[in-house]
Short mmCIF file of N, CA and C in Angstrom, two decimals:
data_model
loop_
_atom_site.label_atom_id
_atom_site.label_comp_id
_atom_site.label_asym_id
_atom_site.label_seq_id
_atom_site.Cartn_x
_atom_site.Cartn_y
_atom_site.Cartn_z
N LEU A 26 275.72 105.78 -135.83
CA LEU A 26 274.55 105.69 -134.97
C LEU A 26 274.46 104.28 -134.41
N ALA A 27 274.42 104.15 -133.09
CA ALA A 27 274.36 102.83 -132.44
C ALA A 27 272.96 102.22 -132.60
N PRO A 28 272.90 100.90 -132.69
CA PRO A 28 271.59 100.23 -132.74
C PRO A 28 270.77 100.54 -131.48
N ALA A 29 269.44 100.51 -131.60
CA ALA A 29 268.56 100.80 -130.46
C ALA A 29 268.57 99.67 -129.44
N ASN A 30 268.77 98.44 -129.89
CA ASN A 30 268.75 97.28 -128.98
C ASN A 30 270.15 96.93 -128.51
N PRO A 31 270.26 96.33 -127.31
CA PRO A 31 271.57 95.90 -126.81
C PRO A 31 272.18 94.84 -127.73
N ILE A 32 273.50 94.84 -127.82
CA ILE A 32 274.24 93.79 -128.53
C ILE A 32 275.31 93.28 -127.58
N PHE A 33 275.22 91.99 -127.23
CA PHE A 33 276.15 91.33 -126.31
C PHE A 33 277.42 90.97 -127.06
N THR A 34 278.57 91.44 -126.57
CA THR A 34 279.86 91.10 -127.17
C THR A 34 280.77 90.54 -126.08
N LEU A 35 281.36 89.36 -126.34
CA LEU A 35 282.31 88.74 -125.41
C LEU A 35 283.70 88.79 -126.02
N THR A 36 284.68 89.27 -125.23
CA THR A 36 286.06 89.35 -125.69
C THR A 36 286.95 88.61 -124.70
N PRO A 37 287.81 87.68 -125.12
CA PRO A 37 287.93 87.23 -126.49
C PRO A 37 286.67 86.50 -126.93
N SER A 38 286.43 86.53 -128.22
CA SER A 38 285.20 85.96 -128.79
C SER A 38 285.34 84.44 -128.94
N VAL A 39 284.98 83.73 -127.88
CA VAL A 39 285.09 82.27 -127.88
C VAL A 39 283.88 81.66 -127.19
N SER A 40 283.56 80.44 -127.55
CA SER A 40 282.52 79.72 -126.83
C SER A 40 283.13 78.70 -125.87
N SER A 41 284.43 78.46 -126.01
CA SER A 41 285.16 77.60 -125.07
C SER A 41 286.60 78.10 -125.01
N TRP A 42 287.30 77.71 -123.96
CA TRP A 42 288.68 78.17 -123.77
C TRP A 42 289.53 77.01 -123.32
N ASP A 43 290.67 76.82 -123.96
CA ASP A 43 291.61 75.76 -123.61
C ASP A 43 292.78 76.40 -122.86
N PHE A 44 292.96 76.01 -121.61
CA PHE A 44 294.05 76.54 -120.81
C PHE A 44 295.36 75.81 -121.08
N GLY A 45 295.33 74.80 -121.92
CA GLY A 45 296.54 74.04 -122.21
C GLY A 45 296.94 73.18 -121.02
N GLN A 46 298.16 72.70 -121.01
CA GLN A 46 298.62 71.88 -119.91
C GLN A 46 298.87 72.75 -118.69
N THR A 47 298.30 72.32 -117.57
CA THR A 47 298.45 73.04 -116.30
C THR A 47 298.80 72.04 -115.22
N MET A 48 299.75 72.37 -114.38
CA MET A 48 300.15 71.48 -113.30
C MET A 48 298.99 71.28 -112.32
N VAL A 49 298.91 70.10 -111.74
CA VAL A 49 297.91 69.79 -110.73
C VAL A 49 298.03 70.78 -109.57
N ASN A 50 296.89 71.22 -109.06
CA ASN A 50 296.81 72.18 -107.95
C ASN A 50 297.42 73.55 -108.28
N THR A 51 297.48 73.89 -109.56
CA THR A 51 297.97 75.19 -110.00
C THR A 51 296.85 75.90 -110.75
N ALA A 52 296.58 77.12 -110.38
CA ALA A 52 295.50 77.87 -111.02
C ALA A 52 295.95 78.41 -112.38
N ALA A 53 295.02 78.43 -113.31
CA ALA A 53 295.22 79.09 -114.60
C ALA A 53 294.06 80.06 -114.75
N THR A 54 294.34 81.28 -115.13
CA THR A 54 293.28 82.28 -115.20
C THR A 54 293.20 82.91 -116.59
N LYS A 55 292.05 83.46 -116.88
CA LYS A 55 291.82 84.19 -118.12
C LYS A 55 290.78 85.25 -117.84
N GLN A 56 291.03 86.47 -118.29
CA GLN A 56 290.05 87.55 -118.12
C GLN A 56 289.22 87.68 -119.39
N PHE A 57 287.91 87.81 -119.21
CA PHE A 57 286.98 88.04 -120.30
C PHE A 57 286.28 89.37 -120.07
N THR A 58 285.82 89.98 -121.16
CA THR A 58 285.11 91.25 -121.09
C THR A 58 283.77 91.11 -121.80
N ILE A 59 282.71 91.55 -121.14
CA ILE A 59 281.38 91.63 -121.74
C ILE A 59 281.12 93.10 -122.04
N THR A 60 280.70 93.39 -123.28
CA THR A 60 280.43 94.77 -123.70
C THR A 60 279.04 94.85 -124.32
N ASN A 61 278.34 95.94 -124.04
CA ASN A 61 277.09 96.24 -124.74
C ASN A 61 277.48 97.10 -125.93
N SER A 62 277.57 96.48 -127.12
CA SER A 62 277.98 97.18 -128.33
C SER A 62 276.82 97.89 -129.01
N GLY A 63 275.63 97.73 -128.48
CA GLY A 63 274.46 98.37 -129.07
C GLY A 63 273.90 99.44 -128.17
N GLY A 64 272.59 99.58 -128.17
CA GLY A 64 271.91 100.56 -127.34
C GLY A 64 271.21 99.88 -126.19
N GLY A 65 270.31 100.58 -125.54
CA GLY A 65 269.55 99.99 -124.44
C GLY A 65 270.46 99.54 -123.31
N THR A 66 270.01 98.55 -122.55
CA THR A 66 270.75 98.04 -121.39
C THR A 66 270.78 96.52 -121.41
N ILE A 67 271.94 95.95 -121.16
CA ILE A 67 272.07 94.51 -120.93
C ILE A 67 272.12 94.32 -119.42
N ASN A 68 271.21 93.52 -118.89
CA ASN A 68 271.20 93.20 -117.46
C ASN A 68 271.73 91.79 -117.27
N LEU A 69 272.88 91.69 -116.61
CA LEU A 69 273.50 90.39 -116.36
C LEU A 69 272.96 89.83 -115.05
N SER A 70 272.43 88.61 -115.11
CA SER A 70 271.95 87.99 -113.88
C SER A 70 272.97 86.99 -113.34
N SER A 71 273.81 86.42 -114.23
CA SER A 71 274.85 85.50 -113.78
C SER A 71 275.82 85.22 -114.91
N VAL A 72 277.02 84.80 -114.54
CA VAL A 72 278.02 84.29 -115.47
C VAL A 72 278.40 82.92 -114.93
N VAL A 73 278.35 81.89 -115.78
CA VAL A 73 278.53 80.53 -115.32
C VAL A 73 279.68 79.86 -116.07
N ALA A 74 280.53 79.16 -115.35
CA ALA A 74 281.57 78.32 -115.95
C ALA A 74 281.12 76.87 -115.77
N THR A 75 281.18 76.10 -116.84
CA THR A 75 280.78 74.70 -116.75
C THR A 75 282.02 73.82 -116.76
N GLY A 76 281.91 72.69 -116.13
CA GLY A 76 283.02 71.74 -116.06
C GLY A 76 283.43 71.53 -114.62
N THR A 77 283.96 70.37 -114.35
CA THR A 77 284.32 69.97 -112.99
C THR A 77 285.38 70.85 -112.36
N TYR A 78 286.33 71.32 -113.13
CA TYR A 78 287.49 72.00 -112.55
C TYR A 78 287.50 73.50 -112.78
N TYR A 79 286.36 74.08 -113.18
CA TYR A 79 286.33 75.49 -113.54
C TYR A 79 285.43 76.29 -112.61
N SER A 80 285.78 77.55 -112.43
CA SER A 80 284.96 78.44 -111.62
C SER A 80 285.20 79.88 -112.06
N ILE A 81 284.30 80.75 -111.70
CA ILE A 81 284.47 82.18 -111.91
C ILE A 81 285.04 82.74 -110.62
N SER A 82 286.27 83.23 -110.66
CA SER A 82 286.90 83.72 -109.43
C SER A 82 286.51 85.16 -109.11
N VAL A 83 286.23 85.95 -110.13
CA VAL A 83 285.81 87.34 -109.93
C VAL A 83 284.59 87.59 -110.80
N ALA A 84 283.44 87.75 -110.17
CA ALA A 84 282.20 87.99 -110.92
C ALA A 84 282.19 89.41 -111.46
N PRO A 85 281.46 89.64 -112.56
CA PRO A 85 281.34 91.00 -113.08
C PRO A 85 280.78 91.93 -112.00
N THR A 86 281.31 93.14 -111.93
CA THR A 86 280.85 94.09 -110.91
C THR A 86 279.74 94.99 -111.43
N ASP A 87 279.73 95.27 -112.72
CA ASP A 87 278.67 96.09 -113.31
C ASP A 87 277.70 95.15 -113.99
N VAL A 88 276.51 95.02 -113.44
CA VAL A 88 275.55 94.05 -113.98
C VAL A 88 274.49 94.69 -114.88
N ALA A 89 274.51 96.00 -115.04
CA ALA A 89 273.60 96.71 -115.95
C ALA A 89 274.46 97.53 -116.90
N LEU A 90 274.67 97.00 -118.11
CA LEU A 90 275.55 97.65 -119.08
C LEU A 90 274.74 98.47 -120.07
N THR A 91 274.89 99.78 -120.02
CA THR A 91 274.24 100.64 -121.00
C THR A 91 275.12 100.69 -122.25
N ALA A 92 274.68 101.39 -123.28
CA ALA A 92 275.39 101.45 -124.56
C ALA A 92 276.86 101.79 -124.37
N GLY A 93 277.74 100.93 -124.91
CA GLY A 93 279.17 101.17 -124.85
C GLY A 93 279.87 100.75 -123.56
N GLU A 94 279.12 100.35 -122.55
CA GLU A 94 279.74 99.95 -121.28
C GLU A 94 280.24 98.51 -121.33
N SER A 95 281.29 98.25 -120.52
CA SER A 95 281.89 96.92 -120.43
C SER A 95 282.09 96.55 -118.97
N THR A 96 282.24 95.22 -118.73
CA THR A 96 282.61 94.72 -117.42
C THR A 96 283.50 93.51 -117.62
N ASN A 97 284.42 93.29 -116.70
CA ASN A 97 285.36 92.17 -116.79
C ASN A 97 285.03 91.10 -115.75
N PHE A 98 285.42 89.88 -116.08
CA PHE A 98 285.34 88.79 -115.11
C PHE A 98 286.42 87.79 -115.43
#
């Protein structure tokens, strides 16, 4: 039985990401997945990357995640 409240899950489960050594003017990418592992609905208003050289190249397309739903960015 799934919990009644939404549970936010980020995969891979990290609070920061190291891209390692990357050549100047060369992009390095990583895909992340947000999943509602609980019940209810998670409403995403934004996903933010912090740091001078980082950006979100593809924003999540599904911003209202019901139980079991996922979105990638």
